[in-house]
C-alpha cells in the first residue's frame, strides 16, 4: 500500500526534474513580471469598460429622450444619472481593488485569509447597504434640487416610500451583480478559513 | 508596478532565479493545466515583487517565499471558466521522463497516483501536504500555515487516511 512518506521521494525526484525543465533565466523572469502587470491592469480596465459602456448607453438614451421630448425632466435626470455613475464607479473600483488584494507577505496563511475575508465581507456589506440608501438619497436630492415646493412631512414620507421601493428593487440587482463577481470566490476563501480555524 | 532600486532589482531577480523551483511546485499543485500554471506563476511573481521591500529577513527566504506563493495560490481570484472542471491535463511523456534517465513505469505510476490524490484535497490540505512532501517539519508548517503543530499533525493524519482509502480503491 502506498503511504505519503513513500511518495516523498517521488515528489522530490519529479520536482527536481521539473525545475530543470522549466528553469527561467533573468530575462524571462523580467518579461513574465512585466506581462503580468499589464494583464492585471488590462483585466480591470476591460471589466470597467464593459460595465461603463452599458451604463453609458442607458444614460445617453434617457438623456436624449428628455432632451427631445421632456425638457423639464432633464436637470433631474442629469442629477440621478450623475449619482448612478458615481455609485457604479465606486462599486467597480471597490470590487476590483478587493479582488487584487491577495497576499499579505508579513502574515501566515491563516492571518492573511482572516484579513482578506474580513475586508471582502466588509466591502460587500458596504456595497449592499449603499445599494439600498443610494436610491433613497437620490430621490431626496433630486426633489430638493428641482421641486418648486417646500419639503413637508407628507412629501418627505412619500419620497421615503418611493425611495424605499426603488432601493428594494435595486438591492437584489446589486446583490446578484456582486455575488456574480465575487460571491463564489468569497465563499471559497471563507471555507478555507473555516478549515484553518477548525478545533483540533 | 513601482520600480525597485537597481541593486534591489538585481537582488530580486537573483532571488527568483535561485528559488523559482518553489513557485513552480506551488503552481503544479494548485493548477491542472499549463495556461493556469503560467497565470499563477506570473501572479506569484508579481506578489513577491510587491512584498519584496517589506521582507526583513526575519524568516528563511524559502519560508517567506512559500508563504507568499501559497497565500497567492489560495487567495487568487480566478474567473470561473468551463475549463475549470475539466480535470488535470495528462502528464506529458516529457514531464514523466526524469532527466537523463530511462523510462521508469513504477515512478510514473506513483507520480500519477500522487497527483490524483493531491487533486482530491482541498486548498489548505494541498498546502500542508506539499510542505510535508518538501520535508518541512511540523513547526515549520505551522509557521507558514498559521495553525498549531498539533493541528498540523491532525490534518496530516486525515490526509494520510484519505490517501490510504484512495490507494485501496485504486489498487483493489
PDB file of N, CA and C in Angstrom, chain A residues 1-8 10-15 17-24 26 29-30 32-33 35-37 43 99 102-110 112-113 116 181 184-185 188-189 192 195-196 198 200, chain B residues 1 9 13 16-17 20-21 24-25 29 38-39 41-43 49 51 67 71-72 74-77 80 91 94-95 98 110-111 113 115 122-124 132-135 143-148 150-151 155 158 163-164 171:
ATOM      1  N   UNK A   1       0.852  -1.210   0.000  1.00  0.00           N
ATOM      2  CA  UNK A   1       0.000   0.000   0.000  1.00  0.00           C
ATOM      3  C   UNK A   1       0.882   1.254   0.000  1.00  0.00           C
ATOM      4  N   UNK A   2       0.487   2.224  -0.822  1.00  0.00           N
ATOM      5  CA  UNK A   2       1.296   3.432  -0.908  1.00  0.00           C
ATOM      6  C   UNK A   2       1.016   4.391   0.254  1.00  0.00           C
ATOM      7  N   UNK A   3       2.059   4.835   0.933  1.00  0.00           N
ATOM      8  CA  UNK A   3       1.910   5.769   2.050  1.00  0.00           C
ATOM      9  C   UNK A   3       2.496   7.121   1.623  1.00  0.00           C
ATOM     10  N   UNK A   4       2.065   8.166   2.332  1.00  0.00           N
ATOM     11  CA  UNK A   4       2.524   9.510   1.977  1.00  0.00           C
ATOM     12  C   UNK A   4       4.050   9.615   2.050  1.00  0.00           C
ATOM     13  N   UNK A   5       4.616   8.971   3.064  1.00  0.00           N
ATOM     14  CA  UNK A   5       6.075   9.045   3.217  1.00  0.00           C
ATOM     15  C   UNK A   5       6.814   8.364   2.060  1.00  0.00           C
ATOM     16  N   UNK A   6       6.182   7.306   1.513  1.00  0.00           N
ATOM     17  CA  UNK A   6       6.820   6.618   0.370  1.00  0.00           C
ATOM     18  C   UNK A   6       6.835   7.520  -0.868  1.00  0.00           C
ATOM     19  N   UNK A   7       5.873   8.463  -0.892  1.00  0.00           N
ATOM     20  CA  UNK A   7       5.758   9.321  -2.079  1.00  0.00           C
ATOM     21  C   UNK A   7       6.686  10.538  -2.024  1.00  0.00           C
ATOM     22  N   UNK A   8       7.302  10.750  -0.859  1.00  0.00           N
ATOM     23  CA  UNK A   8       8.210  11.898  -0.706  1.00  0.00           C
ATOM     24  C   UNK A   8       9.310  11.867  -1.760  1.00  0.00           C
ATOM     25  N   UNK A  10       9.366  10.282  -4.643  1.00  0.00           N
ATOM     26  CA  UNK A  10       8.808  10.500  -5.991  1.00  0.00           C
ATOM     27  C   UNK A  10       8.616  11.994  -6.225  1.00  0.00           C
ATOM     28  N   UNK A  11       8.029  12.657  -5.239  1.00  0.00           N
ATOM     29  CA  UNK A  11       7.761  14.090  -5.341  1.00  0.00           C
ATOM     30  C   UNK A  11       9.064  14.872  -5.531  1.00  0.00           C
ATOM     31  N   UNK A  12      10.071  14.531  -4.719  1.00  0.00           N
ATOM     32  CA  UNK A  12      11.310  15.299  -4.783  1.00  0.00           C
ATOM     33  C   UNK A  12      12.061  15.067  -6.100  1.00  0.00           C
ATOM     34  N   UNK A  13      12.023  13.812  -6.567  1.00  0.00           N
ATOM     35  CA  UNK A  13      12.680  13.499  -7.856  1.00  0.00           C
ATOM     36  C   UNK A  13      11.998  14.267  -8.987  1.00  0.00           C
ATOM     37  N   UNK A  14      10.662  14.234  -8.963  1.00  0.00           N
ATOM     38  CA  UNK A  14       9.889  14.874 -10.021  1.00  0.00           C
ATOM     39  C   UNK A  14      10.070  16.400  -9.981  1.00  0.00           C
ATOM     40  N   UNK A  15      10.033  16.967  -8.766  1.00  0.00           N
ATOM     41  CA  UNK A  15      10.186  18.422  -8.624  1.00  0.00           C
ATOM     42  C   UNK A  15      11.535  18.872  -9.168  1.00  0.00           C
ATOM     43  N   UNK A  17      13.379  17.376 -11.451  1.00  0.00           N
ATOM     44  CA  UNK A  17      13.384  17.269 -12.908  1.00  0.00           C
ATOM     45  C   UNK A  17      12.583  18.414 -13.540  1.00  0.00           C
ATOM     46  N   UNK A  18      11.451  18.742 -12.916  1.00  0.00           N
ATOM     47  CA  UNK A  18      10.604  19.825 -13.410  1.00  0.00           C
ATOM     48  C   UNK A  18      11.331  21.168 -13.350  1.00  0.00           C
ATOM     49  N   UNK A  19      12.037  21.355 -12.237  1.00  0.00           N
ATOM     50  CA  UNK A  19      12.766  22.607 -12.038  1.00  0.00           C
ATOM     51  C   UNK A  19      13.803  22.791 -13.145  1.00  0.00           C
ATOM     52  N   UNK A  20      14.451  21.679 -13.493  1.00  0.00           N
ATOM     53  CA  UNK A  20      15.471  21.748 -14.549  1.00  0.00           C
ATOM     54  C   UNK A  20      14.817  22.065 -15.893  1.00  0.00           C
ATOM     55  N   UNK A  21      13.643  21.454 -16.135  1.00  0.00           N
ATOM     56  CA  UNK A  21      12.964  21.662 -17.422  1.00  0.00           C
ATOM     57  C   UNK A  21      12.398  23.065 -17.573  1.00  0.00           C
ATOM     58  N   UNK A  22      11.885  23.648 -16.471  1.00  0.00           N
ATOM     59  CA  UNK A  22      11.198  24.935 -16.559  1.00  0.00           C
ATOM     60  C   UNK A  22      12.031  26.123 -16.084  1.00  0.00           C
ATOM     61  N   UNK A  23      13.308  25.896 -15.869  1.00  0.00           N
ATOM     62  CA  UNK A  23      14.182  26.962 -15.354  1.00  0.00           C
ATOM     63  C   UNK A  23      14.125  28.213 -16.250  1.00  0.00           C
ATOM     64  N   UNK A  24      13.779  29.356 -15.651  1.00  0.00           N
ATOM     65  CA  UNK A  24      13.735  30.607 -16.413  1.00  0.00           C
ATOM     66  C   UNK A  24      14.987  31.419 -16.119  1.00  0.00           C
ATOM     67  N   UNK A  26      17.097  35.246 -16.130  1.00  0.00           N
ATOM     68  CA  UNK A  26      16.742  36.580 -15.618  1.00  0.00           C
ATOM     69  C   UNK A  26      15.827  37.339 -16.577  1.00  0.00           C
ATOM     70  N   UNK A  29      12.275  36.023 -16.528  1.00  0.00           N
ATOM     71  CA  UNK A  29      11.591  36.406 -15.281  1.00  0.00           C
ATOM     72  C   UNK A  29      11.101  37.850 -15.386  1.00  0.00           C
ATOM     73  N   UNK A  30      11.967  38.711 -15.878  1.00  0.00           N
ATOM     74  CA  UNK A  30      11.608  40.118 -16.073  1.00  0.00           C
ATOM     75  C   UNK A  30      10.402  40.228 -17.001  1.00  0.00           C
ATOM     76  N   UNK A  32       8.103  37.943 -17.687  1.00  0.00           N
ATOM     77  CA  UNK A  32       6.888  37.404 -17.052  1.00  0.00           C
ATOM     78  C   UNK A  32       6.283  38.425 -16.088  1.00  0.00           C
ATOM     79  N   UNK A  33       7.148  39.126 -15.378  1.00  0.00           N
ATOM     80  CA  UNK A  33       6.694  40.124 -14.404  1.00  0.00           C
ATOM     81  C   UNK A  33       6.004  41.299 -15.109  1.00  0.00           C
ATOM     82  N   UNK A  35       4.678  41.264 -18.126  1.00  0.00           N
ATOM     83  CA  UNK A  35       3.477  40.770 -18.789  1.00  0.00           C
ATOM     84  C   UNK A  35       2.323  40.711 -17.792  1.00  0.00           C
ATOM     85  N   UNK A  36       2.618  40.243 -16.554  1.00  0.00           N
ATOM     86  CA  UNK A  36       1.566  40.109 -15.554  1.00  0.00           C
ATOM     87  C   UNK A  36       0.986  41.463 -15.156  1.00  0.00           C
ATOM     88  N   UNK A  37       1.859  42.460 -15.005  1.00  0.00           N
ATOM     89  CA  UNK A  37       1.378  43.785 -14.618  1.00  0.00           C
ATOM     90  C   UNK A  37       0.400  44.301 -15.656  1.00  0.00           C
ATOM     91  N   UNK A  43      -7.142  43.607 -17.291  1.00  0.00           N
ATOM     92  CA  UNK A  43      -8.371  42.940 -16.840  1.00  0.00           C
ATOM     93  C   UNK A  43      -9.308  43.940 -16.174  1.00  0.00           C
ATOM     94  N   UNK A  99     -10.476  42.445  -5.201  1.00  0.00           N
ATOM     95  CA  UNK A  99     -10.032  41.226  -5.874  1.00  0.00           C
ATOM     96  C   UNK A  99      -8.522  41.185  -6.052  1.00  0.00           C
ATOM     97  N   UNK A 102      -4.251  40.428  -2.606  1.00  0.00           N
ATOM     98  CA  UNK A 102      -4.111  38.980  -2.453  1.00  0.00           C
ATOM     99  C   UNK A 102      -3.245  38.594  -1.267  1.00  0.00           C
ATOM    100  N   UNK A 103      -1.996  38.773  -1.439  1.00  0.00           N
ATOM    101  CA  UNK A 103      -1.086  38.189  -0.440  1.00  0.00           C
ATOM    102  C   UNK A 103      -0.664  39.207   0.602  1.00  0.00           C
ATOM    103  N   UNK A 104      -0.554  38.741   1.813  1.00  0.00           N
ATOM    104  CA  UNK A 104      -0.003  39.568   2.861  1.00  0.00           C
ATOM    105  C   UNK A 104       1.261  38.856   3.326  1.00  0.00           C
ATOM    106  N   UNK A 105       2.381  39.322   2.790  1.00  0.00           N
ATOM    107  CA  UNK A 105       3.630  38.591   2.997  1.00  0.00           C
ATOM    108  C   UNK A 105       4.074  38.558   4.448  1.00  0.00           C
ATOM    109  N   UNK A 106       3.588  39.528   5.230  1.00  0.00           N
ATOM    110  CA  UNK A 106       4.035  39.575   6.621  1.00  0.00           C
ATOM    111  C   UNK A 106       3.315  38.529   7.449  1.00  0.00           C
ATOM    112  N   UNK A 107       2.187  38.043   6.924  1.00  0.00           N
ATOM    113  CA  UNK A 107       1.347  37.151   7.733  1.00  0.00           C
ATOM    114  C   UNK A 107       1.395  35.713   7.252  1.00  0.00           C
ATOM    115  N   UNK A 108       1.042  34.794   8.188  1.00  0.00           N
ATOM    116  CA  UNK A 108       0.901  33.408   7.767  1.00  0.00           C
ATOM    117  C   UNK A 108      -0.431  33.252   7.017  1.00  0.00           C
ATOM    118  N   UNK A 109      -0.644  32.047   6.511  1.00  0.00           N
ATOM    119  CA  UNK A 109      -1.810  31.790   5.667  1.00  0.00           C
ATOM    120  C   UNK A 109      -3.128  32.123   6.381  1.00  0.00           C
ATOM    121  N   UNK A 110      -3.223  31.707   7.638  1.00  0.00           N
ATOM    122  CA  UNK A 110      -4.477  31.899   8.379  1.00  0.00           C
ATOM    123  C   UNK A 110      -4.751  33.393   8.608  1.00  0.00           C
ATOM    124  N   UNK A 112      -3.535  35.931   7.000  1.00  0.00           N
ATOM    125  CA  UNK A 112      -3.755  36.585   5.710  1.00  0.00           C
ATOM    126  C   UNK A 112      -5.193  36.359   5.226  1.00  0.00           C
ATOM    127  N   UNK A 113      -5.679  35.109   5.395  1.00  0.00           N
ATOM    128  CA  UNK A 113      -7.055  34.802   4.974  1.00  0.00           C
ATOM    129  C   UNK A 113      -8.070  35.538   5.844  1.00  0.00           C
ATOM    130  N   UNK A 116      -8.231  39.061   4.607  1.00  0.00           N
ATOM    131  CA  UNK A 116      -8.862  39.120   3.286  1.00  0.00           C
ATOM    132  C   UNK A 116     -10.380  38.905   3.371  1.00  0.00           C
ATOM    133  N   UNK A 181     -19.829  38.523  -9.305  1.00  0.00           N
ATOM    134  CA  UNK A 181     -18.414  38.908  -9.405  1.00  0.00           C
ATOM    135  C   UNK A 181     -17.538  38.203  -8.371  1.00  0.00           C
ATOM    136  N   UNK A 184     -18.666  33.534  -5.267  1.00  0.00           N
ATOM    137  CA  UNK A 184     -18.072  32.195  -5.165  1.00  0.00           C
ATOM    138  C   UNK A 184     -16.658  32.258  -4.576  1.00  0.00           C
ATOM    139  N   UNK A 185     -15.925  33.274  -5.015  1.00  0.00           N
ATOM    140  CA  UNK A 185     -14.555  33.463  -4.525  1.00  0.00           C
ATOM    141  C   UNK A 185     -14.564  33.703  -3.007  1.00  0.00           C
ATOM    142  N   UNK A 188     -15.388  30.525  -1.105  1.00  0.00           N
ATOM    143  CA  UNK A 188     -14.227  29.611  -1.104  1.00  0.00           C
ATOM    144  C   UNK A 188     -13.214  30.030  -0.043  1.00  0.00           C
ATOM    145  N   UNK A 189     -12.951  31.348   0.018  1.00  0.00           N
ATOM    146  CA  UNK A 189     -11.987  31.845   1.000  1.00  0.00           C
ATOM    147  C   UNK A 189     -12.482  31.594   2.417  1.00  0.00           C
ATOM    148  N   UNK A 192     -11.941  28.011   3.309  1.00  0.00           N
ATOM    149  CA  UNK A 192     -10.536  27.753   3.660  1.00  0.00           C
ATOM    150  C   UNK A 192     -10.249  28.231   5.073  1.00  0.00           C
ATOM    151  N   UNK A 195     -11.680  25.927   7.640  1.00  0.00           N
ATOM    152  CA  UNK A 195     -10.826  24.731   7.725  1.00  0.00           C
ATOM    153  C   UNK A 195      -9.637  24.989   8.657  1.00  0.00           C
ATOM    154  N   UNK A 196      -9.079  26.208   8.556  1.00  0.00           N
ATOM    155  CA  UNK A 196      -7.919  26.540   9.395  1.00  0.00           C
ATOM    156  C   UNK A 196      -8.313  26.841  10.839  1.00  0.00           C
ATOM    157  N   UNK A 198     -10.764  25.435  12.404  1.00  0.00           N
ATOM    158  CA  UNK A 198     -11.389  24.247  12.985  1.00  0.00           C
ATOM    159  C   UNK A 198     -10.666  23.821  14.269  1.00  0.00           C
ATOM    160  N   UNK A 200      -8.942  21.608  17.094  1.00  0.00           N
ATOM    161  CA  UNK A 200      -8.015  20.478  16.930  1.00  0.00           C
ATOM    162  C   UNK A 200      -8.670  19.180  17.383  1.00  0.00           C
TER     163      UNK A 200
ATOM    164  N   UNK B   1       3.489  49.127 -11.648  1.00  0.00           N
ATOM    165  CA  UNK B   1       4.455  48.398 -10.829  1.00  0.00           C
ATOM    166  C   UNK B   1       5.553  49.359 -10.373  1.00  0.00           C
ATOM    167  N   UNK B   9      16.661  45.455  -7.494  1.00  0.00           N
ATOM    168  CA  UNK B   9      16.129  44.791  -8.674  1.00  0.00           C
ATOM    169  C   UNK B   9      16.972  43.562  -9.014  1.00  0.00           C
ATOM    170  N   UNK B  13      15.812  39.587  -8.867  1.00  0.00           N
ATOM    171  CA  UNK B  13      15.923  38.645  -9.986  1.00  0.00           C
ATOM    172  C   UNK B  13      16.785  37.446  -9.576  1.00  0.00           C
ATOM    173  N   UNK B  16      14.705  35.137  -7.389  1.00  0.00           N
ATOM    174  CA  UNK B  16      13.737  34.326  -8.142  1.00  0.00           C
ATOM    175  C   UNK B  16      14.464  33.253  -8.948  1.00  0.00           C
ATOM    176  N   UNK B  17      15.592  33.638  -9.551  1.00  0.00           N
ATOM    177  CA  UNK B  17      16.335  32.655 -10.348  1.00  0.00           C
ATOM    178  C   UNK B  17      16.737  31.467  -9.470  1.00  0.00           C
ATOM    179  N   UNK B  20      13.139  29.758  -7.895  1.00  0.00           N
ATOM    180  CA  UNK B  20      11.928  29.653  -8.717  1.00  0.00           C
ATOM    181  C   UNK B  20      11.260  28.273  -8.619  1.00  0.00           C
ATOM    182  N   UNK B  21      12.053  27.278  -8.199  1.00  0.00           N
ATOM    183  CA  UNK B  21      11.508  25.924  -8.052  1.00  0.00           C
ATOM    184  C   UNK B  21      10.304  25.912  -7.115  1.00  0.00           C
ATOM    185  N   UNK B  24       7.299  27.092  -9.012  1.00  0.00           N
ATOM    186  CA  UNK B  24       6.861  26.054  -9.971  1.00  0.00           C
ATOM    187  C   UNK B  24       6.098  24.941  -9.246  1.00  0.00           C
ATOM    188  N   UNK B  25       6.614  24.564  -8.065  1.00  0.00           N
ATOM    189  CA  UNK B  25       5.973  23.465  -7.319  1.00  0.00           C
ATOM    190  C   UNK B  25       4.565  23.873  -6.881  1.00  0.00           C
ATOM    191  N   UNK B  29       0.887  22.135  -8.055  1.00  0.00           N
ATOM    192  CA  UNK B  29      -0.079  21.562  -7.118  1.00  0.00           C
ATOM    193  C   UNK B  29      -1.458  22.212  -7.274  1.00  0.00           C
ATOM    194  N   UNK B  38       0.823  29.013 -15.836  1.00  0.00           N
ATOM    195  CA  UNK B  38       1.565  30.198 -16.278  1.00  0.00           C
ATOM    196  C   UNK B  38       0.988  31.455 -15.620  1.00  0.00           C
ATOM    197  N   UNK B  39      -0.348  31.484 -15.569  1.00  0.00           N
ATOM    198  CA  UNK B  39      -1.061  32.609 -14.977  1.00  0.00           C
ATOM    199  C   UNK B  39      -0.703  32.764 -13.492  1.00  0.00           C
ATOM    200  N   UNK B  41       1.908  31.481 -11.955  1.00  0.00           N
ATOM    201  CA  UNK B  41       3.346  31.769 -11.816  1.00  0.00           C
ATOM    202  C   UNK B  41       3.575  33.284 -11.892  1.00  0.00           C
ATOM    203  N   UNK B  42       2.931  33.914 -12.885  1.00  0.00           N
ATOM    204  CA  UNK B  42       3.111  35.361 -13.055  1.00  0.00           C
ATOM    205  C   UNK B  42       2.508  36.135 -11.883  1.00  0.00           C
ATOM    206  N   UNK B  43       1.370  35.661 -11.396  1.00  0.00           N
ATOM    207  CA  UNK B  43       0.715  36.348 -10.271  1.00  0.00           C
ATOM    208  C   UNK B  43       1.588  36.254  -9.011  1.00  0.00           C
ATOM    209  N   UNK B  49       7.230  40.371  -5.863  1.00  0.00           N
ATOM    210  CA  UNK B  49       7.823  41.675  -6.214  1.00  0.00           C
ATOM    211  C   UNK B  49       7.263  42.765  -5.295  1.00  0.00           C
ATOM    212  N   UNK B  51       5.892  42.467  -2.356  1.00  0.00           N
ATOM    213  CA  UNK B  51       6.207  42.322  -0.931  1.00  0.00           C
ATOM    214  C   UNK B  51       7.704  42.314  -0.650  1.00  0.00           C
ATOM    215  N   UNK B  67       5.296  31.192   1.864  1.00  0.00           N
ATOM    216  CA  UNK B  67       4.179  31.911   2.465  1.00  0.00           C
ATOM    217  C   UNK B  67       3.475  32.779   1.406  1.00  0.00           C
ATOM    218  N   UNK B  71      -0.135  31.845  -0.144  1.00  0.00           N
ATOM    219  CA  UNK B  71      -1.163  32.874   0.052  1.00  0.00           C
ATOM    220  C   UNK B  71      -1.789  33.247  -1.284  1.00  0.00           C
ATOM    221  N   UNK B  72      -0.942  33.452  -2.277  1.00  0.00           N
ATOM    222  CA  UNK B  72      -1.424  33.868  -3.589  1.00  0.00           C
ATOM    223  C   UNK B  72      -2.232  32.758  -4.251  1.00  0.00           C
ATOM    224  N   UNK B  74      -3.886  30.355  -2.951  1.00  0.00           N
ATOM    225  CA  UNK B  74      -5.173  30.107  -2.288  1.00  0.00           C
ATOM    226  C   UNK B  74      -6.128  31.286  -2.458  1.00  0.00           C
ATOM    227  N   UNK B  75      -5.593  32.499  -2.413  1.00  0.00           N
ATOM    228  CA  UNK B  75      -6.482  33.668  -2.450  1.00  0.00           C
ATOM    229  C   UNK B  75      -6.721  34.236  -3.836  1.00  0.00           C
ATOM    230  N   UNK B  76      -5.995  33.759  -4.833  1.00  0.00           N
ATOM    231  CA  UNK B  76      -6.118  34.382  -6.158  1.00  0.00           C
ATOM    232  C   UNK B  76      -7.521  34.221  -6.732  1.00  0.00           C
ATOM    233  N   UNK B  77      -8.022  35.337  -7.229  1.00  0.00           N
ATOM    234  CA  UNK B  77      -9.356  35.319  -7.826  1.00  0.00           C
ATOM    235  C   UNK B  77      -9.244  34.792  -9.251  1.00  0.00           C
ATOM    236  N   UNK B  80     -14.478  32.043 -13.257  1.00  0.00           N
ATOM    237  CA  UNK B  80     -14.934  30.668 -13.473  1.00  0.00           C
ATOM    238  C   UNK B  80     -15.052  30.397 -14.977  1.00  0.00           C
ATOM    239  N   UNK B  91      -0.188  14.135 -17.766  1.00  0.00           N
ATOM    240  CA  UNK B  91       1.239  14.458 -17.730  1.00  0.00           C
ATOM    241  C   UNK B  91       1.866  13.975 -19.041  1.00  0.00           C
ATOM    242  N   UNK B  94       7.251  13.839 -21.756  1.00  0.00           N
ATOM    243  CA  UNK B  94       8.418  14.633 -21.365  1.00  0.00           C
ATOM    244  C   UNK B  94       8.418  14.902 -19.865  1.00  0.00           C
ATOM    245  N   UNK B  95       7.215  15.194 -19.353  1.00  0.00           N
ATOM    246  CA  UNK B  95       7.110  15.501 -17.925  1.00  0.00           C
ATOM    247  C   UNK B  95       7.359  14.263 -17.067  1.00  0.00           C
ATOM    248  N   UNK B  98      12.201  11.443 -16.225  1.00  0.00           N
ATOM    249  CA  UNK B  98      13.185  12.131 -15.400  1.00  0.00           C
ATOM    250  C   UNK B  98      14.410  12.414 -16.255  1.00  0.00           C
ATOM    251  N   UNK B 110       3.508   5.981  -9.568  1.00  0.00           N
ATOM    252  CA  UNK B 110       3.480   6.669  -8.267  1.00  0.00           C
ATOM    253  C   UNK B 110       3.178   8.153  -8.455  1.00  0.00           C
ATOM    254  N   UNK B 111       3.760   8.729  -9.496  1.00  0.00           N
ATOM    255  CA  UNK B 111       3.559  10.154  -9.752  1.00  0.00           C
ATOM    256  C   UNK B 111       2.101  10.442 -10.108  1.00  0.00           C
ATOM    257  N   UNK B 113      -0.438   8.650  -9.253  1.00  0.00           N
ATOM    258  CA  UNK B 113      -1.217   8.435  -8.034  1.00  0.00           C
ATOM    259  C   UNK B 113      -1.102   9.663  -7.110  1.00  0.00           C
ATOM    260  N   UNK B 115      -0.479  12.836  -7.900  1.00  0.00           N
ATOM    261  CA  UNK B 115      -1.241  13.982  -8.406  1.00  0.00           C
ATOM    262  C   UNK B 115      -2.751  13.742  -8.335  1.00  0.00           C
ATOM    263  N   UNK B 122      -8.503  19.550  -0.485  1.00  0.00           N
ATOM    264  CA  UNK B 122      -8.898  20.958  -0.559  1.00  0.00           C
ATOM    265  C   UNK B 122      -7.649  21.845  -0.530  1.00  0.00           C
ATOM    266  N   UNK B 123      -7.857  23.157  -0.726  1.00  0.00           N
ATOM    267  CA  UNK B 123      -6.711  24.059  -0.888  1.00  0.00           C
ATOM    268  C   UNK B 123      -5.769  24.068   0.312  1.00  0.00           C
ATOM    269  N   UNK B 124      -6.322  23.971   1.505  1.00  0.00           N
ATOM    270  CA  UNK B 124      -5.490  24.001   2.718  1.00  0.00           C
ATOM    271  C   UNK B 124      -4.697  22.695   2.839  1.00  0.00           C
ATOM    272  N   UNK B 132       4.832  19.079   3.591  1.00  0.00           N
ATOM    273  CA  UNK B 132       5.269  17.798   4.183  1.00  0.00           C
ATOM    274  C   UNK B 132       6.148  17.031   3.194  1.00  0.00           C
ATOM    275  N   UNK B 133       5.704  17.006   1.944  1.00  0.00           N
ATOM    276  CA  UNK B 133       6.493  16.311   0.918  1.00  0.00           C
ATOM    277  C   UNK B 133       7.850  16.981   0.707  1.00  0.00           C
ATOM    278  N   UNK B 134       7.896  18.276   0.991  1.00  0.00           N
ATOM    279  CA  UNK B 134       9.152  19.025   0.872  1.00  0.00           C
ATOM    280  C   UNK B 134      10.047  18.828   2.093  1.00  0.00           C
ATOM    281  N   UNK B 135       9.617  17.957   3.009  1.00  0.00           N
ATOM    282  CA  UNK B 135      10.388  17.620   4.208  1.00  0.00           C
ATOM    283  C   UNK B 135      10.399  18.716   5.264  1.00  0.00           C
ATOM    284  N   UNK B 143       4.280  27.397  11.124  1.00  0.00           N
ATOM    285  CA  UNK B 143       4.730  28.782  10.959  1.00  0.00           C
ATOM    286  C   UNK B 143       4.205  29.370   9.636  1.00  0.00           C
ATOM    287  N   UNK B 144       4.193  28.555   8.597  1.00  0.00           N
ATOM    288  CA  UNK B 144       3.734  29.047   7.292  1.00  0.00           C
ATOM    289  C   UNK B 144       2.203  29.119   7.230  1.00  0.00           C
ATOM    290  N   UNK B 145       1.558  28.072   7.754  1.00  0.00           N
ATOM    291  CA  UNK B 145       0.097  27.987   7.611  1.00  0.00           C
ATOM    292  C   UNK B 145      -0.630  28.785   8.700  1.00  0.00           C
ATOM    293  N   UNK B 146      -0.026  28.899   9.879  1.00  0.00           N
ATOM    294  CA  UNK B 146      -0.652  29.682  10.947  1.00  0.00           C
ATOM    295  C   UNK B 146      -1.554  28.881  11.860  1.00  0.00           C
ATOM    296  N   UNK B 147      -1.347  27.561  11.923  1.00  0.00           N
ATOM    297  CA  UNK B 147      -2.103  26.735  12.872  1.00  0.00           C
ATOM    298  C   UNK B 147      -1.109  26.063  13.816  1.00  0.00           C
ATOM    299  N   UNK B 148      -1.617  25.473  14.897  1.00  0.00           N
ATOM    300  CA  UNK B 148      -0.696  24.877  15.867  1.00  0.00           C
ATOM    301  C   UNK B 148      -0.062  23.591  15.294  1.00  0.00           C
ATOM    302  N   UNK B 150       0.014  20.765  16.704  1.00  0.00           N
ATOM    303  CA  UNK B 150      -0.911  19.644  16.940  1.00  0.00           C
ATOM    304  C   UNK B 150      -1.929  19.580  15.789  1.00  0.00           C
ATOM    305  N   UNK B 151      -2.422  20.757  15.416  1.00  0.00           N
ATOM    306  CA  UNK B 151      -3.394  20.803  14.330  1.00  0.00           C
ATOM    307  C   UNK B 151      -2.796  20.327  13.000  1.00  0.00           C
ATOM    308  N   UNK B 155      -4.303  17.255  10.828  1.00  0.00           N
ATOM    309  CA  UNK B 155      -4.649  17.382   9.416  1.00  0.00           C
ATOM    310  C   UNK B 155      -3.857  16.383   8.554  1.00  0.00           C
ATOM    311  N   UNK B 158      -5.350  13.008   8.800  1.00  0.00           N
ATOM    312  CA  UNK B 158      -6.539  12.877   7.943  1.00  0.00           C
ATOM    313  C   UNK B 158      -6.162  12.695   6.475  1.00  0.00           C
ATOM    314  N   UNK B 163      -5.485   9.224   1.686  1.00  0.00           N
ATOM    315  CA  UNK B 163      -4.570   8.613   0.719  1.00  0.00           C
ATOM    316  C   UNK B 163      -4.663   7.090   0.751  1.00  0.00           C
ATOM    317  N   UNK B 164      -4.757   6.534   1.965  1.00  0.00           N
ATOM    318  CA  UNK B 164      -4.863   5.072   2.097  1.00  0.00           C
ATOM    319  C   UNK B 164      -6.143   4.575   1.428  1.00  0.00           C
ATOM    320  N   UNK B 171      -6.110   0.329  -6.205  1.00  0.00           N
ATOM    321  CA  UNK B 171      -5.397  -0.934  -6.423  1.00  0.00           C
ATOM    322  C   UNK B 171      -6.212  -2.187  -6.152  1.00  0.00           C
TER     323      UNK B 171
END
